[in-house]
Amino acid sequence: MARYVGTNNQDILVGTNDDNQFLGGEGDDNLDGREGRDTIKGGAGNDVLFGGNEDDIINGDDGHDTIYAGESNDTLKGGTGNDTLYGEGGNDTYYVDSLEDVVSENNASGGDAGGFDTVRSSVSWTLGNYFENLVLTGTDAINATGNELNNIIKGNSADNVISGGAGNNTLEGGAGNDTIYGGEGRDVLNGGTGNDTLYGGAGDDTYYVDSLEDVISEDNGSGGDAGGIDTVRSSVSWTLSDNFEYLVLNATDSINGTGNALNNIIKGNSADNILFGEAGNDTLEGNEGNDTLYGGAGNDRLTGGVGNDIFGFSNFSEGVDTITDFNVADDLIQVSAAGFGCGLTAGSFNPGQFTIGSAATTGDQRFIYNNSTGELFFDADGIGGGAQTKFAKLSTGLSLTDANFSVIA
């Protein structure tokens, strides 16, 4: 590797096509690395630095510098001062520390020079044309704004405001209490640690939450749904607010998930979860663990998954729920004495209150499982089938017994 060291005057240093190292000194220098993987540092002064067509590291250092990086995967650091950085082709990384810095990925005809390019900024920054990624550095409370592309934007450890723009963006707040705006595309919003506020906007958005103090919204600004099919992935117990469709529980803690009035899909994690569908025709999946699933109002689809699961019903008139994987050896159907009534007592279940068949045959029978159709009925008077109401559907041919039922208050 050839090494070139300037003086305190205005130097012009030109390298070879090998890997070169330049240190410009204090004057207003012109340093040209040519080909090769060069390391160029301008030093003090207003320098003009050229990298060539290999992977170069170019640092303007002090002064108002101009850097031309060339075609490969280059690192451009303006240093202190108001610098101008040109990346051209390749996957380039730009470091900026002044609002007066200028960065450009334009080629000679004014179009995109190509590559996936990243700006690392210690000041508030808005991505210009043809830049994909933005990372906030330092510890100041600064902000980041994307462009029309599919951006990846990451905050720093302070309180940031991050705005994604029109693309399908991945926006990460990092530490701090961050505010994130997704924009028009299909965005992923992750506030990180801290109490964060996330606004998705239009598109099918995914929100990551990890604090009960996090706030997420699909409000379009006029109180309505911004549109899209939106997913919350939570590592804490979470209730879906208006306009959210999907909820997925992350991590391995025993946390709970609750739906809203929409047709929700709610999935548990590997621990013991309690899932509430609420209104709507919901799909609840317990996954691993000993889970409790309440479909709520509507015709719901309940899958307990692995473990000893409970399928809960507050009354018999909220719809017909389908239990996809009831296991008579492990699972329970739990009903509410207050909601079902008709002589049910919390904490006990009379074997005579259950039968297998198409209709009740005694006045005591309340729960009827038709093992030919899988239908589960509740009969309020236990006489014939005139008053029976279907409230669930299981697999056919199950060896269901009274031991598969429990009654709570």
PDB file of N, CA and C in Angstrom, residues 153-239:
ATOM      1  N   ILE A 153     -35.417   3.164   8.398  1.00  0.00           N
ATOM      2  CA  ILE A 153     -35.012   4.318   9.199  1.00  0.00           C
ATOM      3  C   ILE A 153     -34.935   3.881  10.656  1.00  0.00           C
ATOM      4  N   LYS A 154     -33.806   4.184  11.309  1.00  0.00           N
ATOM      5  CA  LYS A 154     -33.587   3.786  12.694  1.00  0.00           C
ATOM      6  C   LYS A 154     -33.248   5.009  13.534  1.00  0.00           C
ATOM      7  N   GLY A 155     -33.865   5.079  14.711  1.00  0.00           N
ATOM      8  CA  GLY A 155     -33.584   6.167  15.624  1.00  0.00           C
ATOM      9  C   GLY A 155     -32.370   5.891  16.487  1.00  0.00           C
ATOM     10  N   ASN A 156     -32.054   6.863  17.344  1.00  0.00           N
ATOM     11  CA  ASN A 156     -30.946   6.697  18.282  1.00  0.00           C
ATOM     12  C   ASN A 156     -31.496   6.472  19.687  1.00  0.00           C
ATOM     13  N   SER A 157     -30.720   6.759  20.711  1.00  0.00           N
ATOM     14  CA  SER A 157     -31.141   6.482  22.086  1.00  0.00           C
ATOM     15  C   SER A 157     -32.011   7.573  22.682  1.00  0.00           C
ATOM     16  N   ALA A 158     -32.221   8.671  21.970  1.00  0.00           N
ATOM     17  CA  ALA A 158     -33.028   9.781  22.479  1.00  0.00           C
ATOM     18  C   ALA A 158     -34.460   9.669  21.958  1.00  0.00           C
ATOM     19  N   ASP A 159     -35.256  10.733  22.196  1.00  0.00           N
ATOM     20  CA  ASP A 159     -36.645  10.780  21.728  1.00  0.00           C
ATOM     21  C   ASP A 159     -36.661  11.293  20.292  1.00  0.00           C
ATOM     22  N   ASN A 160     -37.033  10.445  19.373  1.00  0.00           N
ATOM     23  CA  ASN A 160     -37.019  10.803  17.949  1.00  0.00           C
ATOM     24  C   ASN A 160     -38.429  10.878  17.374  1.00  0.00           C
ATOM     25  N   VAL A 161     -38.580  11.715  16.349  1.00  0.00           N
ATOM     26  CA  VAL A 161     -39.764  11.701  15.496  1.00  0.00           C
ATOM     27  C   VAL A 161     -39.321  11.160  14.140  1.00  0.00           C
ATOM     28  N   ILE A 162     -39.919  10.041  13.733  1.00  0.00           N
ATOM     29  CA  ILE A 162     -39.522   9.367  12.503  1.00  0.00           C
ATOM     30  C   ILE A 162     -40.727   9.308  11.574  1.00  0.00           C
ATOM     31  N   SER A 163     -40.553   9.808  10.354  1.00  0.00           N
ATOM     32  CA  SER A 163     -41.632   9.834   9.367  1.00  0.00           C
ATOM     33  C   SER A 163     -41.193   9.067   8.129  1.00  0.00           C
ATOM     34  N   GLY A 164     -42.027   8.126   7.696  1.00  0.00           N
ATOM     35  CA  GLY A 164     -41.587   7.197   6.667  1.00  0.00           C
ATOM     36  C   GLY A 164     -41.762   7.633   5.234  1.00  0.00           C
ATOM     37  N   GLY A 165     -42.716   8.473   4.915  1.00  0.00           N
ATOM     38  CA  GLY A 165     -42.953   8.810   3.521  1.00  0.00           C
ATOM     39  C   GLY A 165     -43.841   7.790   2.833  1.00  0.00           C
ATOM     40  N   ALA A 166     -43.769   7.736   1.508  1.00  0.00           N
ATOM     41  CA  ALA A 166     -44.760   7.009   0.717  1.00  0.00           C
ATOM     42  C   ALA A 166     -44.426   5.544   0.471  1.00  0.00           C
ATOM     43  N   GLY A 167     -43.228   5.089   0.727  1.00  0.00           N
ATOM     44  CA  GLY A 167     -42.836   3.722   0.405  1.00  0.00           C
ATOM     45  C   GLY A 167     -43.291   2.716   1.435  1.00  0.00           C
ATOM     46  N   ASN A 168     -42.868   1.459   1.227  1.00  0.00           N
ATOM     47  CA  ASN A 168     -43.091   0.396   2.204  1.00  0.00           C
ATOM     48  C   ASN A 168     -41.891   0.398   3.144  1.00  0.00           C
ATOM     49  N   ASN A 169     -42.055   1.013   4.295  1.00  0.00           N
ATOM     50  CA  ASN A 169     -40.919   1.367   5.139  1.00  0.00           C
ATOM     51  C   ASN A 169     -40.811   0.480   6.369  1.00  0.00           C
ATOM     52  N   THR A 170     -39.574   0.348   6.864  1.00  0.00           N
ATOM     53  CA  THR A 170     -39.300  -0.256   8.163  1.00  0.00           C
ATOM     54  C   THR A 170     -38.738   0.839   9.054  1.00  0.00           C
ATOM     55  N   LEU A 171     -39.477   1.181  10.116  1.00  0.00           N
ATOM     56  CA  LEU A 171     -39.147   2.321  10.964  1.00  0.00           C
ATOM     57  C   LEU A 171     -38.945   1.828  12.388  1.00  0.00           C
ATOM     58  N   GLU A 172     -37.751   2.093  12.949  1.00  0.00           N
ATOM     59  CA  GLU A 172     -37.396   1.596  14.275  1.00  0.00           C
ATOM     60  C   GLU A 172     -36.955   2.754  15.154  1.00  0.00           C
ATOM     61  N   GLY A 173     -37.597   2.866  16.307  1.00  0.00           N
ATOM     62  CA  GLY A 173     -37.313   4.001  17.166  1.00  0.00           C
ATOM     63  C   GLY A 173     -36.077   3.871  18.025  1.00  0.00           C
ATOM     64  N   GLY A 174     -35.677   2.671  18.377  1.00  0.00           N
ATOM     65  CA  GLY A 174     -34.561   2.519  19.297  1.00  0.00           C
ATOM     66  C   GLY A 174     -34.980   2.860  20.711  1.00  0.00           C
ATOM     67  N   ALA A 175     -34.031   3.237  21.558  1.00  0.00           N
ATOM     68  CA  ALA A 175     -34.354   3.677  22.910  1.00  0.00           C
ATOM     69  C   ALA A 175     -34.998   5.056  22.850  1.00  0.00           C
ATOM     70  N   GLY A 176     -35.625   5.462  23.948  1.00  0.00           N
ATOM     71  CA  GLY A 176     -36.292   6.752  23.975  1.00  0.00           C
ATOM     72  C   GLY A 176     -37.778   6.619  23.725  1.00  0.00           C
ATOM     73  N   ASN A 177     -38.505   7.712  24.009  1.00  0.00           N
ATOM     74  CA  ASN A 177     -39.945   7.764  23.774  1.00  0.00           C
ATOM     75  C   ASN A 177     -40.174   8.367  22.388  1.00  0.00           C
ATOM     76  N   ASP A 178     -40.377   7.523  21.423  1.00  0.00           N
ATOM     77  CA  ASP A 178     -40.373   7.936  20.024  1.00  0.00           C
ATOM     78  C   ASP A 178     -41.784   8.084  19.465  1.00  0.00           C
ATOM     79  N   THR A 179     -41.894   8.919  18.443  1.00  0.00           N
ATOM     80  CA  THR A 179     -43.126   9.063  17.678  1.00  0.00           C
ATOM     81  C   THR A 179     -42.823   8.708  16.230  1.00  0.00           C
ATOM     82  N   ILE A 180     -43.580   7.751  15.692  1.00  0.00           N
ATOM     83  CA  ILE A 180     -43.292   7.227  14.362  1.00  0.00           C
ATOM     84  C   ILE A 180     -44.538   7.330  13.489  1.00  0.00           C
ATOM     85  N   TYR A 181     -44.354   7.858  12.283  1.00  0.00           N
ATOM     86  CA  TYR A 181     -45.426   7.983  11.298  1.00  0.00           C
ATOM     87  C   TYR A 181     -45.084   7.109  10.091  1.00  0.00           C
ATOM     88  N   GLY A 182     -45.949   6.161   9.786  1.00  0.00           N
ATOM     89  CA  GLY A 182     -45.635   5.222   8.716  1.00  0.00           C
ATOM     90  C   GLY A 182     -45.846   5.750   7.319  1.00  0.00           C
ATOM     91  N   GLY A 183     -46.854   6.567   7.099  1.00  0.00           N
ATOM     92  CA  GLY A 183     -47.127   7.068   5.759  1.00  0.00           C
ATOM     93  C   GLY A 183     -48.061   6.168   4.978  1.00  0.00           C
ATOM     94  N   GLU A 184     -47.917   6.186   3.660  1.00  0.00           N
ATOM     95  CA  GLU A 184     -48.908   5.582   2.771  1.00  0.00           C
ATOM     96  C   GLU A 184     -48.670   4.114   2.449  1.00  0.00           C
ATOM     97  N   GLY A 185     -47.506   3.585   2.648  1.00  0.00           N
ATOM     98  CA  GLY A 185     -47.194   2.231   2.198  1.00  0.00           C
ATOM     99  C   GLY A 185     -47.485   1.171   3.237  1.00  0.00           C
ATOM    100  N   ARG A 186     -46.983  -0.035   2.960  1.00  0.00           N
ATOM    101  CA  ARG A 186     -47.076  -1.160   3.896  1.00  0.00           C
ATOM    102  C   ARG A 186     -45.857  -1.087   4.806  1.00  0.00           C
ATOM    103  N   ASP A 187     -46.056  -0.548   5.984  1.00  0.00           N
ATOM    104  CA  ASP A 187     -44.934  -0.196   6.845  1.00  0.00           C
ATOM    105  C   ASP A 187     -44.816  -1.134   8.043  1.00  0.00           C
ATOM    106  N   VAL A 188     -43.579  -1.252   8.540  1.00  0.00           N
ATOM    107  CA  VAL A 188     -43.290  -1.923   9.805  1.00  0.00           C
ATOM    108  C   VAL A 188     -42.818  -0.861  10.776  1.00  0.00           C
ATOM    109  N   LEU A 189     -43.534  -0.708  11.908  1.00  0.00           N
ATOM    110  CA  LEU A 189     -43.231   0.327  12.891  1.00  0.00           C
ATOM    111  C   LEU A 189     -42.858  -0.342  14.204  1.00  0.00           C
ATOM    112  N   ASN A 190     -41.655  -0.064  14.672  1.00  0.00           N
ATOM    113  CA  ASN A 190     -41.157  -0.653  15.914  1.00  0.00           C
ATOM    114  C   ASN A 190     -40.601   0.466  16.775  1.00  0.00           C
ATOM    115  N   GLY A 191     -41.310   0.792  17.842  1.00  0.00           N
ATOM    116  CA  GLY A 191     -40.867   1.887  18.690  1.00  0.00           C
ATOM    117  C   GLY A 191     -39.614   1.581  19.476  1.00  0.00           C
ATOM    118  N   GLY A 192     -39.301   0.295  19.673  1.00  0.00           N
ATOM    119  CA  GLY A 192     -38.169  -0.057  20.516  1.00  0.00           C
ATOM    120  C   GLY A 192     -38.500   0.155  21.980  1.00  0.00           C
ATOM    121  N   THR A 193     -37.489   0.239  22.818  1.00  0.00           N
ATOM    122  CA  THR A 193     -37.731   0.488  24.232  1.00  0.00           C
ATOM    123  C   THR A 193     -38.245   1.906  24.425  1.00  0.00           C
ATOM    124  N   GLY A 194     -38.887   2.132  25.557  1.00  0.00           N
ATOM    125  CA  GLY A 194     -39.499   3.430  25.802  1.00  0.00           C
ATOM    126  C   GLY A 194     -40.991   3.379  25.555  1.00  0.00           C
ATOM    127  N   ASN A 195     -41.667   4.486  25.876  1.00  0.00           N
ATOM    128  CA  ASN A 195     -43.106   4.607  25.664  1.00  0.00           C
ATOM    129  C   ASN A 195     -43.332   5.337  24.346  1.00  0.00           C
ATOM    130  N   ASP A 196     -43.698   4.598  23.333  1.00  0.00           N
ATOM    131  CA  ASP A 196     -43.697   5.109  21.970  1.00  0.00           C
ATOM    132  C   ASP A 196     -45.113   5.314  21.442  1.00  0.00           C
ATOM    133  N   THR A 197     -45.225   6.202  20.451  1.00  0.00           N
ATOM    134  CA  THR A 197     -46.487   6.462  19.773  1.00  0.00           C
ATOM    135  C   THR A 197     -46.295   6.191  18.290  1.00  0.00           C
ATOM    136  N   LEU A 198     -47.118   5.285  17.748  1.00  0.00           N
ATOM    137  CA  LEU A 198     -46.942   4.815  16.380  1.00  0.00           C
ATOM    138  C   LEU A 198     -48.212   5.069  15.571  1.00  0.00           C
ATOM    139  N   TYR A 199     -48.058   5.736  14.433  1.00  0.00           N
ATOM    140  CA  TYR A 199     -49.163   6.002  13.515  1.00  0.00           C
ATOM    141  C   TYR A 199     -48.865   5.309  12.184  1.00  0.00           C
ATOM    142  N   GLY A 200     -49.731   4.395  11.785  1.00  0.00           N
ATOM    143  CA  GLY A 200     -49.425   3.612  10.593  1.00  0.00           C
ATOM    144  C   GLY A 200     -49.794   4.268   9.290  1.00  0.00           C
ATOM    145  N   GLY A 201     -50.949   4.919   9.229  1.00  0.00           N
ATOM    146  CA  GLY A 201     -51.416   5.457   7.966  1.00  0.00           C
ATOM    147  C   GLY A 201     -52.003   4.375   7.081  1.00  0.00           C
ATOM    148  N   ALA A 202     -52.117   4.651   5.792  1.00  0.00           N
ATOM    149  CA  ALA A 202     -52.682   3.696   4.849  1.00  0.00           C
ATOM    150  C   ALA A 202     -51.726   2.526   4.634  1.00  0.00           C
ATOM    151  N   GLY A 203     -52.255   1.444   4.049  1.00  0.00           N
ATOM    152  CA  GLY A 203     -51.430   0.274   3.794  1.00  0.00           C
ATOM    153  C   GLY A 203     -51.589  -0.778   4.870  1.00  0.00           C
ATOM    154  N   ASP A 204     -51.063  -1.974   4.587  1.00  0.00           N
ATOM    155  CA  ASP A 204     -51.091  -3.082   5.543  1.00  0.00           C
ATOM    156  C   ASP A 204     -49.880  -2.949   6.452  1.00  0.00           C
ATOM    157  N   ASP A 205     -50.088  -2.380   7.624  1.00  0.00           N
ATOM    158  CA  ASP A 205     -48.971  -2.038   8.508  1.00  0.00           C
ATOM    159  C   ASP A 205     -48.804  -3.068   9.620  1.00  0.00           C
ATOM    160  N   THR A 206     -47.564  -3.187  10.105  1.00  0.00           N
ATOM    161  CA  THR A 206     -47.243  -4.056  11.234  1.00  0.00           C
ATOM    162  C   THR A 206     -46.595  -3.224  12.327  1.00  0.00           C
ATOM    163  N   TYR A 207     -47.141  -3.332  13.542  1.00  0.00           N
ATOM    164  CA  TYR A 207     -46.667  -2.565  14.688  1.00  0.00           C
ATOM    165  C   TYR A 207     -46.050  -3.520  15.712  1.00  0.00           C
ATOM    166  N   TYR A 208     -44.873  -3.162  16.226  1.00  0.00           N
ATOM    167  CA  TYR A 208     -44.254  -3.896  17.324  1.00  0.00           C
ATOM    168  C   TYR A 208     -44.370  -3.057  18.597  1.00  0.00           C
ATOM    169  N   VAL A 209     -44.942  -3.646  19.650  1.00  0.00           N
ATOM    170  CA  VAL A 209     -45.070  -2.934  20.922  1.00  0.00           C
ATOM    171  C   VAL A 209     -44.464  -3.777  22.033  1.00  0.00           C
ATOM    172  N   ASP A 210     -43.878  -3.084  23.016  1.00  0.00           N
ATOM    173  CA  ASP A 210     -43.231  -3.775  24.126  1.00  0.00           C
ATOM    174  C   ASP A 210     -43.479  -3.095  25.461  1.00  0.00           C
ATOM    175  N   SER A 211     -44.408  -2.161  25.488  1.00  0.00           N
ATOM    176  CA  SER A 211     -44.729  -1.435  26.716  1.00  0.00           C
ATOM    177  C   SER A 211     -46.229  -1.179  26.762  1.00  0.00           C
ATOM    178  N   LEU A 212     -46.808  -1.305  27.958  1.00  0.00           N
ATOM    179  CA  LEU A 212     -48.234  -0.993  28.116  1.00  0.00           C
ATOM    180  C   LEU A 212     -48.510   0.482  27.886  1.00  0.00           C
ATOM    181  N   GLU A 213     -47.464   1.300  27.912  1.00  0.00           N
ATOM    182  CA  GLU A 213     -47.621   2.732  27.669  1.00  0.00           C
ATOM    183  C   GLU A 213     -47.471   3.096  26.192  1.00  0.00           C
ATOM    184  N   ASP A 214     -47.146   2.130  25.355  1.00  0.00           N
ATOM    185  CA  ASP A 214     -47.113   2.408  23.918  1.00  0.00           C
ATOM    186  C   ASP A 214     -48.513   2.760  23.427  1.00  0.00           C
ATOM    187  N   VAL A 215     -48.572   3.661  22.451  1.00  0.00           N
ATOM    188  CA  VAL A 215     -49.844   4.054  21.835  1.00  0.00           C
ATOM    189  C   VAL A 215     -49.721   3.827  20.335  1.00  0.00           C
ATOM    190  N   ILE A 216     -50.691   3.119  19.763  1.00  0.00           N
ATOM    191  CA  ILE A 216     -50.680   2.902  18.323  1.00  0.00           C
ATOM    192  C   ILE A 216     -52.022   3.321  17.746  1.00  0.00           C
ATOM    193  N   SER A 217     -51.996   3.802  16.507  1.00  0.00           N
ATOM    194  CA  SER A 217     -53.220   4.321  15.911  1.00  0.00           C
ATOM    195  C   SER A 217     -53.232   4.081  14.414  1.00  0.00           C
ATOM    196  N   GLU A 218     -54.403   3.681  13.909  1.00  0.00           N
ATOM    197  CA  GLU A 218     -54.667   3.611  12.474  1.00  0.00           C
ATOM    198  C   GLU A 218     -55.644   4.701  12.064  1.00  0.00           C
ATOM    199  N   ASP A 219     -55.825   5.698  12.914  1.00  0.00           N
ATOM    200  CA  ASP A 219     -56.730   6.813  12.632  1.00  0.00           C
ATOM    201  C   ASP A 219     -56.203   7.594  11.438  1.00  0.00           C
ATOM    202  N   ASN A 220     -57.090   7.936  10.516  1.00  0.00           N
ATOM    203  CA  ASN A 220     -56.664   8.674   9.327  1.00  0.00           C
ATOM    204  C   ASN A 220     -56.629  10.178   9.530  1.00  0.00           C
ATOM    205  N   GLY A 221     -56.839  10.621  10.777  1.00  0.00           N
ATOM    206  CA  GLY A 221     -56.822  12.050  11.060  1.00  0.00           C
ATOM    207  C   GLY A 221     -58.201  12.641  11.195  1.00  0.00           C
ATOM    208  N   SER A 222     -59.220  11.943  10.677  1.00  0.00           N
ATOM    209  CA  SER A 222     -60.598  12.415  10.805  1.00  0.00           C
ATOM    210  C   SER A 222     -61.427  11.474  11.652  1.00  0.00           C
ATOM    211  N   GLY A 223     -60.743  10.584  12.386  1.00  0.00           N
ATOM    212  CA  GLY A 223     -61.423   9.651  13.255  1.00  0.00           C
ATOM    213  C   GLY A 223     -61.781   8.340  12.588  1.00  0.00           C
ATOM    214  N   GLY A 224     -61.426   8.140  11.313  1.00  0.00           N
ATOM    215  CA  GLY A 224     -61.750   6.925  10.592  1.00  0.00           C
ATOM    216  C   GLY A 224     -60.543   6.040  10.388  1.00  0.00           C
ATOM    217  N   ASP A 225     -60.789   4.892   9.744  1.00  0.00           N
ATOM    218  CA  ASP A 225     -59.733   3.925   9.475  1.00  0.00           C
ATOM    219  C   ASP A 225     -58.880   4.404   8.309  1.00  0.00           C
ATOM    220  N   ALA A 226     -57.555   4.414   8.503  1.00  0.00           N
ATOM    221  CA  ALA A 226     -56.653   4.817   7.429  1.00  0.00           C
ATOM    222  C   ALA A 226     -56.557   3.757   6.339  1.00  0.00           C
ATOM    223  N   GLY A 227     -57.104   2.568   6.584  1.00  0.00           N
ATOM    224  CA  GLY A 227     -57.121   1.532   5.563  1.00  0.00           C
ATOM    225  C   GLY A 227     -56.054   0.482   5.783  1.00  0.00           C
ATOM    226  N   GLY A 228     -56.193  -0.642   5.063  1.00  0.00           N
ATOM    227  CA  GLY A 228     -55.229  -1.721   5.159  1.00  0.00           C
ATOM    228  C   GLY A 228     -55.634  -2.767   6.182  1.00  0.00           C
ATOM    229  N   ILE A 229     -54.927  -3.898   6.150  1.00  0.00           N
ATOM    230  CA  ILE A 229     -55.073  -4.969   7.135  1.00  0.00           C
ATOM    231  C   ILE A 229     -53.862  -4.882   8.041  1.00  0.00           C
ATOM    232  N   ASP A 230     -54.085  -4.534   9.297  1.00  0.00           N
ATOM    233  CA  ASP A 230     -52.988  -4.119  10.175  1.00  0.00           C
ATOM    234  C   ASP A 230     -52.770  -5.115  11.310  1.00  0.00           C
ATOM    235  N   THR A 231     -51.497  -5.324  11.633  1.00  0.00           N
ATOM    236  CA  THR A 231     -51.086  -6.335  12.598  1.00  0.00           C
ATOM    237  C   THR A 231     -50.308  -5.703  13.736  1.00  0.00           C
ATOM    238  N   VAL A 232     -50.642  -6.106  14.960  1.00  0.00           N
ATOM    239  CA  VAL A 232     -49.862  -5.728  16.135  1.00  0.00           C
ATOM    240  C   VAL A 232     -49.122  -6.967  16.626  1.00  0.00           C
ATOM    241  N   ARG A 233     -47.820  -6.844  16.801  1.00  0.00           N
ATOM    242  CA  ARG A 233     -47.000  -7.908  17.385  1.00  0.00           C
ATOM    243  C   ARG A 233     -46.516  -7.398  18.733  1.00  0.00           C
ATOM    244  N   SER A 234     -47.000  -8.029  19.803  1.00  0.00           N
ATOM    245  CA  SER A 234     -46.801  -7.476  21.145  1.00  0.00           C
ATOM    246  C   SER A 234     -46.088  -8.458  22.062  1.00  0.00           C
ATOM    247  N   SER A 235     -45.162  -7.932  22.867  1.00  0.00           N
ATOM    248  CA  SER A 235     -44.503  -8.726  23.904  1.00  0.00           C
ATOM    249  C   SER A 235     -45.085  -8.438  25.283  1.00  0.00           C
ATOM    250  N   VAL A 236     -46.197  -7.687  25.337  1.00  0.00           N
ATOM    251  CA  VAL A 236     -46.950  -7.439  26.570  1.00  0.00           C
ATOM    252  C   VAL A 236     -48.421  -7.729  26.279  1.00  0.00           C
ATOM    253  N   SER A 237     -49.227  -7.892  27.336  1.00  0.00           N
ATOM    254  CA  SER A 237     -50.660  -8.086  27.132  1.00  0.00           C
ATOM    255  C   SER A 237     -51.226  -6.896  26.370  1.00  0.00           C
ATOM    256  N   TRP A 238     -52.079  -7.176  25.385  1.00  0.00           N
ATOM    257  CA  TRP A 238     -52.507  -6.101  24.495  1.00  0.00           C
ATOM    258  C   TRP A 238     -53.958  -6.278  24.077  1.00  0.00           C
ATOM    259  N   THR A 239     -54.665  -5.133  23.991  1.00  0.00           N
ATOM    260  CA  THR A 239     -56.025  -5.084  23.464  1.00  0.00           C
ATOM    261  C   THR A 239     -56.023  -4.275  22.178  1.00  0.00           C
TER     262      THR A 239
END
